[in-house]
Short mmCIF file of C-alpha atoms and ligand atoms in Angstrom, two decimals:
data_model
loop_
_atom_site.label_atom_id
_atom_site.label_comp_id
_atom_site.label_asym_id
_atom_site.label_seq_id
_atom_site.Cartn_x
_atom_site.Cartn_y
_atom_site.Cartn_z
CA MET A 201 -91.42 58.61 177.07
CA ALA A 202 -89.88 57.75 173.77
CA ARG A 203 -86.18 57.79 173.21
CA GLN A 204 -84.87 61.03 171.85
CA ILE A 205 -81.44 60.16 170.50
CA ASP A 206 -80.67 56.93 168.67
CA ILE A 207 -77.25 55.96 167.40
CA LYS A 208 -76.76 53.15 164.95
CA GLY A 209 -74.06 51.85 162.70
CA ILE A 210 -74.49 52.25 158.96
CA ARG A 211 -72.19 51.57 156.07
CA ASP A 212 -70.93 55.13 156.05
CA GLY A 213 -70.12 55.31 159.74
CA LEU A 214 -72.71 56.16 162.32
CA LEU A 215 -76.17 57.61 162.05
CA ILE A 216 -77.38 59.72 164.94
CA ARG A 217 -81.09 60.32 164.96
CA VAL A 218 -82.25 63.27 167.01
CA SER A 219 -85.85 63.91 168.04
CA ASP A 220 -87.44 66.82 166.23
CA ASN A 221 -89.63 67.77 169.13
CA PRO A 222 -88.97 71.54 169.28
CA GLU A 223 -88.69 71.37 173.07
CA PHE A 224 -85.89 68.86 172.90
CA PRO A 225 -82.52 70.39 173.93
CA VAL A 226 -80.43 69.04 171.07
CA TYR A 227 -77.02 70.42 171.91
CA GLU A 228 -77.16 69.56 175.56
CA ARG A 229 -78.41 66.02 175.06
CA LEU A 230 -76.06 65.41 172.18
CA ARG A 231 -73.08 66.41 174.30
CA ARG A 232 -74.22 64.12 177.07
CA GLU A 233 -74.61 61.24 174.60
CA LEU A 234 -71.21 61.92 173.05
CA ASP A 235 -69.61 62.12 176.48
CA GLN A 236 -71.03 58.73 177.36
CA LYS A 237 -69.94 57.10 174.15
CA ARG A 238 -66.67 58.92 173.65
CA GLU A 239 -64.51 55.79 173.57
CA PHE A 240 -66.76 54.02 171.23
CA LEU A 241 -67.35 56.70 168.68
CA GLN A 242 -63.69 57.72 168.42
CA GLY A 243 -62.75 59.25 165.10
CA GLY A 244 -66.01 58.23 163.47
CA ARG A 245 -67.88 59.66 160.52
CA ILE A 246 -71.25 60.90 161.58
CA ALA A 247 -74.53 61.44 159.76
CA VAL A 248 -77.26 63.21 161.69
CA GLU A 249 -80.94 62.85 161.05
CA ILE A 250 -83.03 65.72 162.40
CA GLY A 251 -86.49 64.96 160.98
CA ARG A 252 -88.55 68.06 160.38
CA ARG A 253 -86.60 70.26 162.77
CA PRO A 254 -85.53 73.34 160.81
CA MET A 255 -81.94 74.50 161.34
CA ASN A 256 -80.22 77.58 160.03
CA SER A 257 -76.62 78.00 159.03
CA GLU A 258 -75.53 79.13 162.47
CA GLN A 259 -77.13 76.16 164.17
CA LEU A 260 -75.61 73.74 161.69
CA THR A 261 -72.18 75.23 162.19
CA GLY A 262 -72.75 74.81 165.91
CA LEU A 263 -73.51 71.16 165.32
CA GLN A 264 -70.34 70.71 163.27
CA GLU A 265 -68.35 72.33 166.04
CA ILE A 266 -69.71 70.03 168.71
CA PHE A 267 -68.71 66.98 166.71
CA GLY A 268 -65.34 68.59 166.04
CA GLU A 269 -64.74 68.88 169.77
CA TYR A 270 -65.22 65.16 170.09
CA ASP A 271 -62.93 64.47 167.17
CA LEU A 272 -65.81 63.32 165.01
CA THR A 273 -66.60 64.36 161.46
CA LEU A 274 -70.11 65.40 160.57
CA TRP A 275 -70.46 64.58 156.89
CA ALA A 276 -74.20 64.30 156.28
CA LEU A 277 -77.41 65.85 157.46
CA ILE A 278 -80.69 64.15 156.79
CA ALA A 279 -83.51 66.65 157.11
CA ASP A 280 -87.12 66.86 155.98
CA ASP A 281 -87.05 70.58 155.60
CA GLY A 282 -85.90 71.72 152.14
CA GLU A 283 -84.38 74.95 153.32
CA THR A 284 -82.35 73.19 155.99
CA ARG A 285 -81.03 70.77 153.36
CA GLU A 286 -80.10 73.71 151.14
CA THR A 287 -78.16 75.31 153.98
CA ALA A 288 -76.46 72.03 154.83
CA ARG A 289 -75.27 71.70 151.26
CA THR A 290 -73.75 75.17 151.30
CA LEU A 291 -71.80 74.05 154.38
CA GLY A 292 -70.48 71.12 152.38
CA LEU A 293 -72.61 68.47 154.02
CA ALA A 294 -74.18 65.60 152.15
CA THR A 295 -77.93 65.51 152.48
CA ARG A 296 -78.50 61.88 151.70
CA LEU A 297 -76.73 58.67 152.49
CA SER A 298 -75.86 57.99 148.87
CA GLY A 299 -73.85 55.00 147.81
CA SER A 300 -74.79 53.23 150.99
CA ALA A 301 -77.42 50.61 151.38
CA THR A 302 -79.11 52.87 153.84
CA ASP A 303 -82.40 54.39 152.88
CA LEU A 304 -83.31 57.90 153.91
CA ASP A 305 -84.88 56.45 156.95
CA GLY A 306 -81.59 55.12 158.19
CA ASN A 307 -82.67 51.52 157.86
CA ALA A 308 -79.68 49.39 157.12
CA LEU A 309 -80.87 46.08 158.49
CA GLY A 310 -78.62 43.23 157.56
CA LYS A 311 -75.98 45.55 156.15
CA ARG A 312 -74.40 46.80 159.27
CA GLU A 313 -70.76 46.55 158.24
CA ALA A 314 -69.93 49.56 160.31
CA GLN A 315 -71.22 47.87 163.41
CA PRO A 316 -68.28 47.10 165.68
CA ALA A 317 -68.98 43.40 165.70
CA ASN A 318 -65.72 42.00 164.39
CA GLY A 319 -62.98 40.47 166.44
CA ASP A 320 -60.19 42.86 165.45
CA ALA A 321 -61.96 45.87 166.72
CA ALA A 322 -62.78 44.01 169.89
CA ALA A 323 -59.20 43.05 170.61
CA ASN A 324 -58.00 46.55 171.28
CA ARG A 325 -61.18 47.75 172.92
CA PRO A 326 -61.63 47.91 176.68
CA PRO A 327 -64.33 45.69 178.19
CA PRO A 328 -67.78 47.26 178.16
CA PRO A 329 -68.44 49.49 181.13
CA ALA A 330 -70.96 48.28 183.64
CA ASN A 331 -73.58 50.88 182.86
CA ALA A 332 -77.06 49.81 181.95
CA LEU A 333 -79.87 51.39 180.00
CA LEU A 334 -83.34 50.70 181.31
CA LEU A 335 -86.21 51.03 178.83
CA ARG A 336 -89.63 50.84 180.41
CA GLU A 337 -91.48 50.51 177.14
CA THR A 338 -92.02 48.32 174.16
CA VAL A 339 -89.39 48.75 171.47
CA ARG A 340 -91.42 48.91 168.29
CA SER A 341 -90.75 48.16 164.64
CA GLY A 342 -88.34 50.53 162.91
CA ARG A 343 -86.63 51.59 166.11
CA SER A 344 -83.00 50.93 166.79
CA VAL A 345 -81.61 51.17 170.30
CA TRP A 346 -77.85 51.32 170.57
CA HIS A 347 -76.10 51.35 173.88
CA GLU A 348 -72.61 50.94 175.17
CA GLY A 349 -73.20 48.79 178.23
CA HIS A 350 -76.14 46.57 179.16
CA VAL A 351 -79.72 47.02 178.10
CA VAL A 352 -82.76 46.03 180.11
CA VAL A 353 -86.14 46.29 178.42
CA LEU A 354 -89.23 46.19 180.61
CA GLY A 355 -91.54 45.48 177.70
CA ASP A 356 -91.40 43.68 174.39
CA VAL A 357 -88.93 43.97 171.55
CA ASN A 358 -91.18 43.71 168.52
CA PRO A 359 -90.43 42.31 165.06
CA GLY A 360 -88.65 44.96 163.01
CA ALA A 361 -87.02 46.55 166.07
CA GLU A 362 -83.38 46.10 167.07
CA VAL A 363 -81.46 46.42 170.30
CA ILE A 364 -77.67 46.55 170.08
CA ALA A 365 -75.51 46.58 173.20
CA THR A 366 -71.88 46.00 173.97
CA GLY A 367 -72.93 44.21 177.15
CA ASN A 368 -75.83 41.90 178.03
CA VAL A 369 -79.43 42.33 177.01
CA VAL A 370 -82.34 41.38 179.24
CA VAL A 371 -85.87 41.56 177.89
CA TRP A 372 -88.50 41.34 180.58
CA GLY A 373 -91.12 40.63 177.98
CA ARG A 374 -91.28 39.04 174.56
CA LEU A 375 -88.26 39.22 172.35
CA ARG A 376 -89.44 38.99 168.74
CA GLY A 377 -87.13 41.43 167.00
CA LEU A 378 -83.35 41.51 166.62
CA VAL A 379 -80.98 41.69 169.58
CA HIS A 380 -77.23 41.94 169.38
CA ALA A 381 -75.40 41.51 172.70
CA GLY A 382 -71.64 41.81 173.06
CA ALA A 383 -71.63 44.03 169.99
CA GLY A 384 -68.07 45.11 170.79
CA GLY A 385 -66.89 41.53 170.50
CA ASP A 386 -67.62 40.20 173.98
CA ALA A 387 -68.43 36.54 173.42
CA ALA A 388 -69.38 36.08 177.07
CA ALA A 389 -72.40 38.36 176.71
CA VAL A 390 -75.85 36.84 177.22
CA ILE A 391 -79.36 37.58 176.07
CA CYS A 392 -82.30 36.71 178.33
CA ALA A 393 -85.99 37.03 177.65
CA LEU A 394 -89.23 35.89 179.22
CA ASP A 395 -90.23 34.68 175.76
CA LEU A 396 -87.31 34.23 173.39
CA ASN A 397 -88.71 34.15 169.90
CA PRO A 398 -86.43 36.51 167.98
CA THR A 399 -86.17 37.30 164.30
CA GLN A 400 -82.45 37.03 164.82
CA LEU A 401 -79.99 36.92 167.71
CA ARG A 402 -76.39 38.03 167.63
CA ILE A 403 -73.76 37.64 170.30
CA ALA A 404 -70.34 39.06 169.48
CA ASP A 405 -69.78 37.90 165.88
CA GLN A 406 -72.16 34.95 166.00
CA ILE A 407 -75.59 35.04 164.40
CA ALA A 408 -78.54 32.76 165.04
CA VAL A 409 -82.16 32.61 163.99
CA ALA A 410 -84.96 31.09 166.01
CA PRO A 411 -86.13 27.69 164.84
CA ASN A 412 -89.69 27.79 163.59
CA ASP A 413 -91.06 25.23 166.00
CA GLY A 414 -94.65 25.79 167.04
CA ARG A 415 -93.73 26.05 170.68
CA GLY A 416 -96.19 25.77 173.50
CA ALA A 417 -96.34 28.22 176.36
CA PRO A 418 -93.35 30.54 176.42
CA ILE A 419 -90.67 29.99 179.04
CA PRO A 420 -87.87 32.32 180.12
CA GLU A 421 -84.68 31.50 178.24
CA GLN A 422 -81.10 32.60 178.09
CA ALA A 423 -78.93 32.64 174.99
CA THR A 424 -75.16 32.34 175.22
CA ILE A 425 -72.26 31.28 173.04
CA ARG A 426 -71.26 27.71 173.67
CA ASP A 427 -68.62 25.92 171.57
CA GLY A 428 -68.63 28.83 169.18
CA ARG A 429 -72.38 28.76 168.56
CA ILE A 430 -75.34 30.59 170.03
CA VAL A 431 -77.54 28.28 172.09
CA ALA A 432 -80.72 29.02 174.02
CA GLU A 433 -81.55 27.26 177.26
CA PRO A 434 -84.39 27.50 179.74
CA TRP A 435 -83.59 29.95 182.47
CA ARG A 436 -82.18 28.39 185.65
CA HIS A 437 -80.39 29.94 188.53
CA MET B 111 -116.98 72.71 173.23
CA SER B 112 -113.91 72.34 171.12
CA ALA B 113 -113.54 69.72 168.41
CA GLN B 114 -111.51 66.60 168.77
CA VAL B 115 -109.04 66.04 165.93
CA LEU B 116 -108.79 62.41 164.82
CA THR B 117 -106.06 61.44 162.40
CA VAL B 118 -106.47 58.19 160.48
CA THR B 119 -103.16 56.66 159.48
CA SER B 120 -101.52 53.30 158.80
CA GLY B 121 -98.01 53.35 157.41
CA LYS B 122 -98.83 50.74 154.78
CA GLY B 123 -100.89 51.79 151.79
CA GLY B 124 -104.26 50.43 150.77
CA VAL B 125 -105.33 49.11 154.17
CA GLY B 126 -108.47 51.26 154.30
CA LYS B 127 -107.60 54.72 155.68
CA THR B 128 -109.80 56.57 153.22
CA THR B 129 -112.65 54.10 153.70
CA VAL B 130 -112.41 54.47 157.47
CA THR B 131 -112.25 58.27 157.27
CA ALA B 132 -115.31 58.54 155.02
CA ASN B 133 -117.41 56.11 157.02
CA LEU B 134 -116.36 57.34 160.42
CA ALA B 135 -116.94 61.00 159.52
CA SER B 136 -120.36 60.05 158.15
CA ALA B 137 -121.26 57.90 161.14
CA LEU B 138 -120.34 60.70 163.55
CA ALA B 139 -122.42 63.15 161.52
CA MET B 140 -125.33 60.68 161.65
CA LEU B 141 -125.08 60.83 165.44
CA GLY B 142 -125.80 64.53 165.10
CA LYS B 143 -122.20 65.69 165.45
CA ARG B 144 -120.66 68.53 163.51
CA VAL B 145 -117.87 66.94 161.49
CA THR B 146 -115.26 68.09 159.00
CA ALA B 147 -113.24 65.52 157.09
CA ILE B 148 -109.91 66.68 155.72
CA ASP B 149 -108.14 64.87 152.91
CA GLY B 150 -104.46 64.98 153.81
CA ASP B 151 -103.38 62.86 150.87
CA ILE B 152 -102.24 65.71 148.68
CA GLY B 153 -101.57 64.77 145.07
CA LEU B 154 -103.56 61.54 145.37
CA ARG B 155 -106.84 62.83 146.64
CA ASN B 156 -109.71 60.41 146.77
CA LEU B 157 -111.69 61.06 149.91
CA ASP B 158 -113.90 63.34 147.79
CA VAL B 159 -114.66 60.47 145.42
CA VAL B 160 -115.48 58.02 148.20
CA MET B 161 -117.74 60.64 149.80
CA GLY B 162 -119.36 61.47 146.47
CA LEU B 163 -118.40 65.14 146.54
CA GLU B 164 -115.85 65.25 143.76
CA ASN B 165 -117.89 67.33 141.34
CA ARG B 166 -118.43 70.10 143.88
CA ILE B 167 -114.78 70.96 144.49
CA VAL B 168 -113.90 74.57 143.82
CA TYR B 169 -111.12 75.23 146.32
CA ASP B 170 -108.88 72.79 148.17
CA LEU B 171 -106.56 72.56 151.17
CA VAL B 172 -103.60 74.07 149.32
CA ASP B 173 -105.74 77.04 148.22
CA VAL B 174 -106.48 77.69 151.88
CA VAL B 175 -102.84 77.38 152.88
CA GLU B 176 -101.68 79.67 150.09
CA GLY B 177 -104.38 82.22 150.80
CA ARG B 178 -106.38 81.91 147.58
CA CYS B 179 -109.59 81.41 149.52
CA ARG B 180 -111.00 81.49 152.99
CA LEU B 181 -111.26 78.26 154.95
CA ARG B 182 -115.07 78.32 154.70
CA GLN B 183 -114.93 78.44 150.92
CA ALA B 184 -112.96 75.19 150.77
CA MET B 185 -115.45 73.34 152.98
CA ILE B 186 -117.83 71.31 150.85
CA LYS B 187 -121.10 70.62 152.58
CA ASP B 188 -122.35 67.07 152.30
CA LYS B 189 -125.65 66.62 150.48
CA ARG B 190 -127.05 64.05 152.87
CA GLN B 191 -125.90 65.05 156.34
CA ALA B 192 -126.65 68.42 157.82
CA GLU B 193 -123.33 69.00 159.54
CA LEU B 194 -120.78 67.10 157.48
CA TYR B 195 -118.09 68.91 155.55
CA LEU B 196 -115.10 67.95 153.45
CA ILE B 197 -111.93 69.88 152.81
CA PRO B 198 -110.48 68.19 149.73
CA ALA B 199 -106.81 67.74 148.96
CA ALA B 200 -105.19 69.35 145.93
CA GLN B 201 -104.78 66.96 143.08
CA THR B 202 -102.04 68.78 141.24
CA ARG B 203 -99.60 69.59 144.02
CA ASP B 204 -97.40 67.56 146.29
CA LYS B 205 -97.20 67.18 150.04
CA THR B 206 -94.61 69.91 150.49
CA ALA B 207 -97.27 72.51 149.63
CA VAL B 208 -98.56 72.07 153.19
CA SER B 209 -96.60 72.08 156.45
CA PRO B 210 -97.46 70.53 159.81
CA SER B 211 -97.99 74.00 161.28
CA ASP B 212 -100.44 74.86 158.46
CA MET B 213 -102.46 71.83 159.49
CA VAL B 214 -102.40 72.84 163.13
CA LEU B 215 -103.56 76.33 162.19
CA ILE B 216 -106.42 75.12 160.02
CA CYS B 217 -107.67 72.72 162.68
CA ASP B 218 -107.48 75.41 165.31
CA GLN B 219 -109.68 77.64 163.17
CA LEU B 220 -112.22 74.85 162.89
CA ARG B 221 -112.23 73.67 166.44
CA GLU B 222 -114.85 76.03 167.80
CA GLU B 223 -117.37 75.22 165.10
CA MET B 224 -116.97 71.45 165.00
CA ASP B 225 -117.27 68.42 167.25
CA TYR B 226 -114.90 66.27 165.23
CA ILE B 227 -112.25 66.84 162.60
CA VAL B 228 -111.26 63.61 160.87
CA ILE B 229 -108.05 63.66 158.83
CA ASP B 230 -107.20 61.08 156.19
CA SER B 231 -103.47 60.63 155.71
CA PRO B 232 -101.34 59.30 152.88
CA ALA B 233 -99.46 56.03 153.16
CA GLY B 234 -95.91 56.21 154.42
CA ILE B 235 -94.11 57.98 157.22
CA GLU B 236 -92.93 61.05 155.35
CA ARG B 237 -94.07 64.64 155.21
CA GLY B 238 -97.70 63.85 154.44
CA PHE B 239 -97.90 61.63 157.49
CA ARG B 240 -96.34 64.29 159.67
CA ASN B 241 -98.75 66.90 158.29
CA ALA B 242 -101.71 64.73 159.15
CA VAL B 243 -100.52 63.80 162.62
CA ALA B 244 -99.38 67.27 163.71
CA PRO B 245 -102.84 68.56 164.75
CA ALA B 246 -104.11 65.21 166.09
CA ASP B 247 -105.68 64.83 169.51
CA LYS B 248 -106.05 61.15 168.87
CA VAL B 249 -104.45 58.96 166.24
CA LEU B 250 -106.46 56.09 164.80
CA ILE B 251 -104.23 53.40 163.37
CA VAL B 252 -105.79 51.32 160.62
CA THR B 253 -104.32 47.94 159.85
CA ASN B 254 -105.23 44.62 158.28
CA PRO B 255 -104.76 41.19 159.81
CA GLU B 256 -101.61 40.68 157.78
CA VAL B 257 -98.02 40.52 159.02
CA SER B 258 -96.62 43.37 156.91
CA ALA B 259 -99.51 45.72 157.71
CA VAL B 260 -99.15 45.00 161.42
CA ARG B 261 -95.41 45.64 161.21
CA ASP B 262 -96.07 49.07 159.68
CA ALA B 263 -98.75 49.83 162.26
CA ASP B 264 -96.22 49.02 164.98
CA ARG B 265 -93.78 51.44 163.43
CA ILE B 266 -96.42 54.14 163.25
CA ILE B 267 -97.28 53.62 166.91
CA GLY B 268 -93.61 54.07 167.77
CA LEU B 269 -93.47 57.29 165.73
CA ILE B 270 -96.58 58.81 167.24
CA GLU B 271 -95.36 57.91 170.70
CA ALA B 272 -92.17 59.81 169.88
CA GLU B 273 -94.32 62.78 168.83
CA GLU B 274 -96.13 62.40 172.13
CA LYS B 275 -99.37 61.75 170.29
CA GLY B 276 -99.42 58.11 171.21
CA PRO B 277 -100.22 55.35 171.70
CA GLY B 278 -103.31 55.76 169.54
CA GLN B 279 -106.22 53.42 169.03
CA LEU B 280 -106.52 50.56 166.61
CA ILE B 281 -109.02 49.83 163.87
CA LEU B 282 -108.53 46.37 162.43
CA ASN B 283 -110.01 46.35 158.93
CA ARG B 284 -110.84 43.55 156.45
CA VAL B 285 -111.14 40.73 158.96
CA LYS B 286 -112.49 37.52 157.44
CA PRO B 287 -113.98 35.48 160.25
CA ALA B 288 -113.97 32.23 158.30
CA MET B 289 -110.27 32.53 157.54
CA VAL B 290 -109.47 33.43 161.12
CA SER B 291 -111.26 30.41 162.50
CA ARG B 292 -109.39 28.18 160.05
CA GLY B 293 -106.20 29.70 161.42
CA ASP B 294 -105.32 31.17 158.01
CA MET B 295 -105.49 34.78 159.13
CA LEU B 296 -104.17 36.64 162.13
CA SER B 297 -106.87 36.96 164.76
CA VAL B 298 -107.76 40.15 166.56
CA GLU B 299 -105.91 38.81 169.54
CA ASP B 300 -102.77 38.01 167.51
CA VAL B 301 -102.66 41.60 166.30
CA LEU B 302 -103.26 43.09 169.74
CA ASP B 303 -100.63 40.78 171.12
CA ILE B 304 -97.98 42.57 169.06
CA LEU B 305 -99.32 46.11 169.03
CA ALA B 306 -100.58 46.29 172.62
CA VAL B 307 -102.83 49.29 172.02
CA GLU B 308 -106.47 49.92 172.69
CA LEU B 309 -108.87 48.39 170.17
CA LEU B 310 -111.41 50.86 168.78
CA GLY B 311 -112.99 48.81 166.03
CA VAL B 312 -112.99 45.61 164.05
CA ILE B 313 -114.32 45.96 160.51
CA PRO B 314 -115.15 42.77 158.61
CA GLU B 315 -114.32 42.28 154.96
CA ASP B 316 -117.42 43.41 153.10
CA GLU B 317 -117.69 43.73 149.34
CA ARG B 318 -120.40 46.37 149.72
CA ILE B 319 -117.61 48.74 150.77
CA LEU B 320 -116.23 48.73 147.27
CA VAL B 321 -119.68 49.21 145.75
CA ALA B 322 -120.39 52.05 148.16
CA SER B 323 -117.09 53.75 147.36
CA ASN B 324 -117.80 53.59 143.66
CA GLN B 325 -121.24 55.10 144.23
CA GLY B 326 -119.77 57.85 146.37
CA LEU B 327 -122.10 56.97 149.24
CA PRO B 328 -120.23 55.70 152.33
CA LEU B 329 -121.60 52.36 153.48
CA VAL B 330 -122.81 53.70 156.84
CA MET B 331 -125.31 55.86 154.97
CA HIS B 332 -126.85 52.86 153.19
CA GLY B 333 -129.82 52.36 155.48
CA VAL B 334 -129.55 51.02 158.95
CA ASN B 335 -129.89 47.27 158.87
CA GLY B 336 -127.89 44.39 157.59
CA ALA B 337 -124.62 46.03 156.59
CA SER B 338 -122.16 44.46 158.99
CA ALA B 339 -119.19 46.62 158.02
CA GLY B 340 -121.52 49.61 158.23
CA GLU B 341 -122.61 48.46 161.66
CA ALA B 342 -118.97 48.12 162.70
CA PHE B 343 -118.26 51.71 161.62
CA ARG B 344 -121.30 52.98 163.50
CA ASN B 345 -119.99 51.18 166.58
CA VAL B 346 -116.62 52.91 166.22
CA ALA B 347 -118.41 56.28 166.18
CA ARG B 348 -120.37 55.37 169.30
CA ARG B 349 -117.23 54.24 171.11
CA LEU B 350 -115.61 57.59 170.27
CA GLU B 351 -118.64 59.19 171.85
CA GLY B 352 -117.83 57.32 175.03
CA GLU B 353 -120.39 54.54 174.73
CA ASP B 354 -119.37 51.07 175.77
CA VAL B 355 -120.31 49.07 172.69
CA PRO B 356 -119.45 45.37 172.58
CA PHE B 357 -117.48 44.17 169.58
CA LEU B 358 -119.42 42.26 166.93
CA GLU B 359 -120.04 38.69 167.84
CA LEU B 360 -117.65 37.15 165.35
CA VAL B 361 -114.79 38.80 167.12
CA GLN B 362 -115.90 38.03 170.62
CA LYS B 363 -116.05 34.34 169.94
CA GLN B 364 -112.58 34.33 168.56
CA THR B 365 -111.15 36.24 171.47
CA PHE B 366 -112.80 33.94 173.94
CA MET B 367 -111.46 30.83 172.25
CA SER B 368 -107.91 32.00 172.06
CA ARG B 369 -107.98 33.12 175.67
CA LEU B 370 -109.18 29.71 176.66
CA LYS B 371 -106.40 28.11 174.72
CA SER B 372 -103.66 30.10 176.36
CA PHE B 373 -105.24 29.49 179.73
CA MET B 374 -105.11 25.74 179.19
CA GLY B 375 -101.55 26.12 178.06
CA GLY B 376 -100.94 27.28 181.59
CA ASN B 377 -99.29 30.57 180.86
CA SER B 378 -99.46 34.16 179.69
N1 ATP C 247 -113.59 46.23 155.07
C1 ATP C 247 -113.38 46.20 153.74
N2 ATP C 247 -113.96 45.24 152.98
C2 ATP C 247 -113.76 45.20 151.64
N3 ATP C 247 -113.02 46.08 150.96
C3 ATP C 247 -112.41 47.07 151.63
C4 ATP C 247 -112.56 47.19 153.06
N4 ATP C 247 -111.86 48.28 153.45
C5 ATP C 247 -111.29 48.81 152.34
N5 ATP C 247 -111.62 48.09 151.25
C6 ATP C 247 -111.19 48.34 149.86
O1 ATP C 247 -109.76 48.38 149.85
C7 ATP C 247 -109.29 49.34 148.93
C8 ATP C 247 -108.34 50.31 149.60
O2 ATP C 247 -109.06 51.08 150.57
P1 ATP C 247 -108.72 52.59 150.86
O3 ATP C 247 -108.61 53.37 149.61
O4 ATP C 247 -109.65 53.04 151.91
O5 ATP C 247 -107.26 52.41 151.48
P2 ATP C 247 -106.20 53.54 151.85
O6 ATP C 247 -105.49 53.05 153.06
O7 ATP C 247 -106.86 54.86 151.94
O8 ATP C 247 -105.25 53.51 150.60
P3 ATP C 247 -104.06 54.55 150.22
O9 ATP C 247 -102.91 54.17 151.12
O10 ATP C 247 -103.79 54.27 148.80
O11 ATP C 247 -104.60 55.92 150.50
C9 ATP C 247 -110.52 50.01 148.35
O12 ATP C 247 -110.82 49.41 147.11
C10 ATP C 247 -111.60 49.71 149.36
O13 ATP C 247 -112.88 49.67 148.75
MG1 MG C 248 -106.36 56.72 150.90
#
C-alpha cells in the first residue's frame, strides 16, 4: 500500500500531500498525523496538496479549522480541480506556491531551507521520540517520506526519492536516493543500508555525496558523523 | 467477456508511447482481437497520424464527452484490420476538456464490445496522465535505456501504485544491442534493477519505425518477416494474451552475461 499522507519542508513552510483516493478518510488521517507530529509542526505555515480531489467551500473551511485547532496556518491549497481552486481563492488561500522555488509538484530538492536541519532549532528541541516508521516497499523517484522518529525501509530507496527522519534510517535494500537522518539536529543519528550508494546523505547539518568509485559487490554499510564529517564504514556488530 | 483497458504511459516525453500504442493495438487486432485505441493526448493528437487514419476524423473524444456525437460515431474503423478502431483526440482543445470520470465512463461503454482498449497518454504527470490512467486495468510503462527516462518511469510507477493501479508492466523501447554490449547503454537488467517491475517487452531501435509512422502504417502490419521491432511488438501482444514468449535473443544474451558477472562477484 502506498503512503497516503506525505509531509515535507518547503521554502514557505510545510507541504502536506494528501492522497486523492476518494475512499481515503482525509480528516481522520490528517488529525492522526497532526497529533503525531504536534511538537514538530508547532506554529507552522501549511500548504496542502490534494491532487484531483474536489473540495467545496464547506470542506475547505473544515480543513482550515482542523489546522487552526493545532495552531497551524493553512495558507495554500494546491489542487488539480479548477473549481476547487476557485473556491480556495474565495477563502483567501493561495493556490500556488509562488515566490518559492517549489514547483506545483512540491519538489523543492536542494532548496529545503524550511527543513529543521540547523543547529539552533535543534538546541531547544526535545530528542526524537523512539517511534519508528516501517515501510515495506520501495520508495520511488519523486516521493518524499518525512517522519519524526526512525525510518526502516524494507525495500530500496531509489534515485530521486528522499527519506527524512529525525532519528535513524535503516534501508534493508539499496539506498540510491537521498536520506537525511537526524533531521532535527541529532548528530548521533546513523544511516544503514545493505547497499549504500546514495545520491546524497545528510546527518544533522552535514551533507555528503557518494564517491563515484566503481565498487564491486555491495556490502552493508553504516554512515555516521565522525570528527564533524559523514563517514561510511562496513557494517560490524 | 469484458475488455481489458491498457494505458500506455511514461512520464518523460518522446520515449515511444504513441508508437507502442499504435503497434500494440494493431498487433492485438492481428491476433483476431477486437481493439479500440484511444488517443488521450488532447491538444497534441498524433496517434491518428501514426495509424494512418487522420483524414477520416469527423468526431473526436471531446465531442463524445460534450455530447456532440455518440461514442460509435467517434470510432474510426481501421482500413486494414477488421476489428481495430481509433477514437482520436481533439486537436484544438486542452486536457481539461476531459475528466478522469469521463474516461472511465467511455471505457465502460466499450468494454462489452471489445477485447482490448489501448489508451495513449500525454507526457507528464498532470491531468492528461490522470485521465489516461483512471480507467486502466493494467498500466504499461514505456521507457528508454536512459537514466532520465528510467527516473521518470520510476516516478510513474510510484504514482500508479498510489492510485492502486500498480505496479504495471514495463516496455523498454529503443534498445541498441551494440551499445549495450559496449557498456555505453543501460542494459535491460540495469533498468529492471531500479524499477523492479515485470518486463513485458523489449523493443530494439529500428529506423523502420520512423518510416512506418510517416507512412501511417504501423510497423507490425508491414508483412510478417524480418522486422525485428515489429516482431518485438507482436511478442508483447502474445504475452498479453497469456502466451509465454521468450525475449528476443539479443536481450537474453545480455541478461545471461550480467547474471554471470554478479554471480562471480559473489553477491546479489
Ligand atoms: N524503437 C524505436 N526505434 C526507432 N525510433 C523509434 C522507436 N520508438 C519510437 N521511435 C521514434 O521516436 C519518436 C518519438 O516516438 P513517439 O511519438 O511514439 O513518442 P511519445 O512517447 O508518444 O512522444 P510524446 O511524449 O511526444 O507523445 C518518433 O519519431 C518515433 O518514430
Ligand atoms: Mg505521443
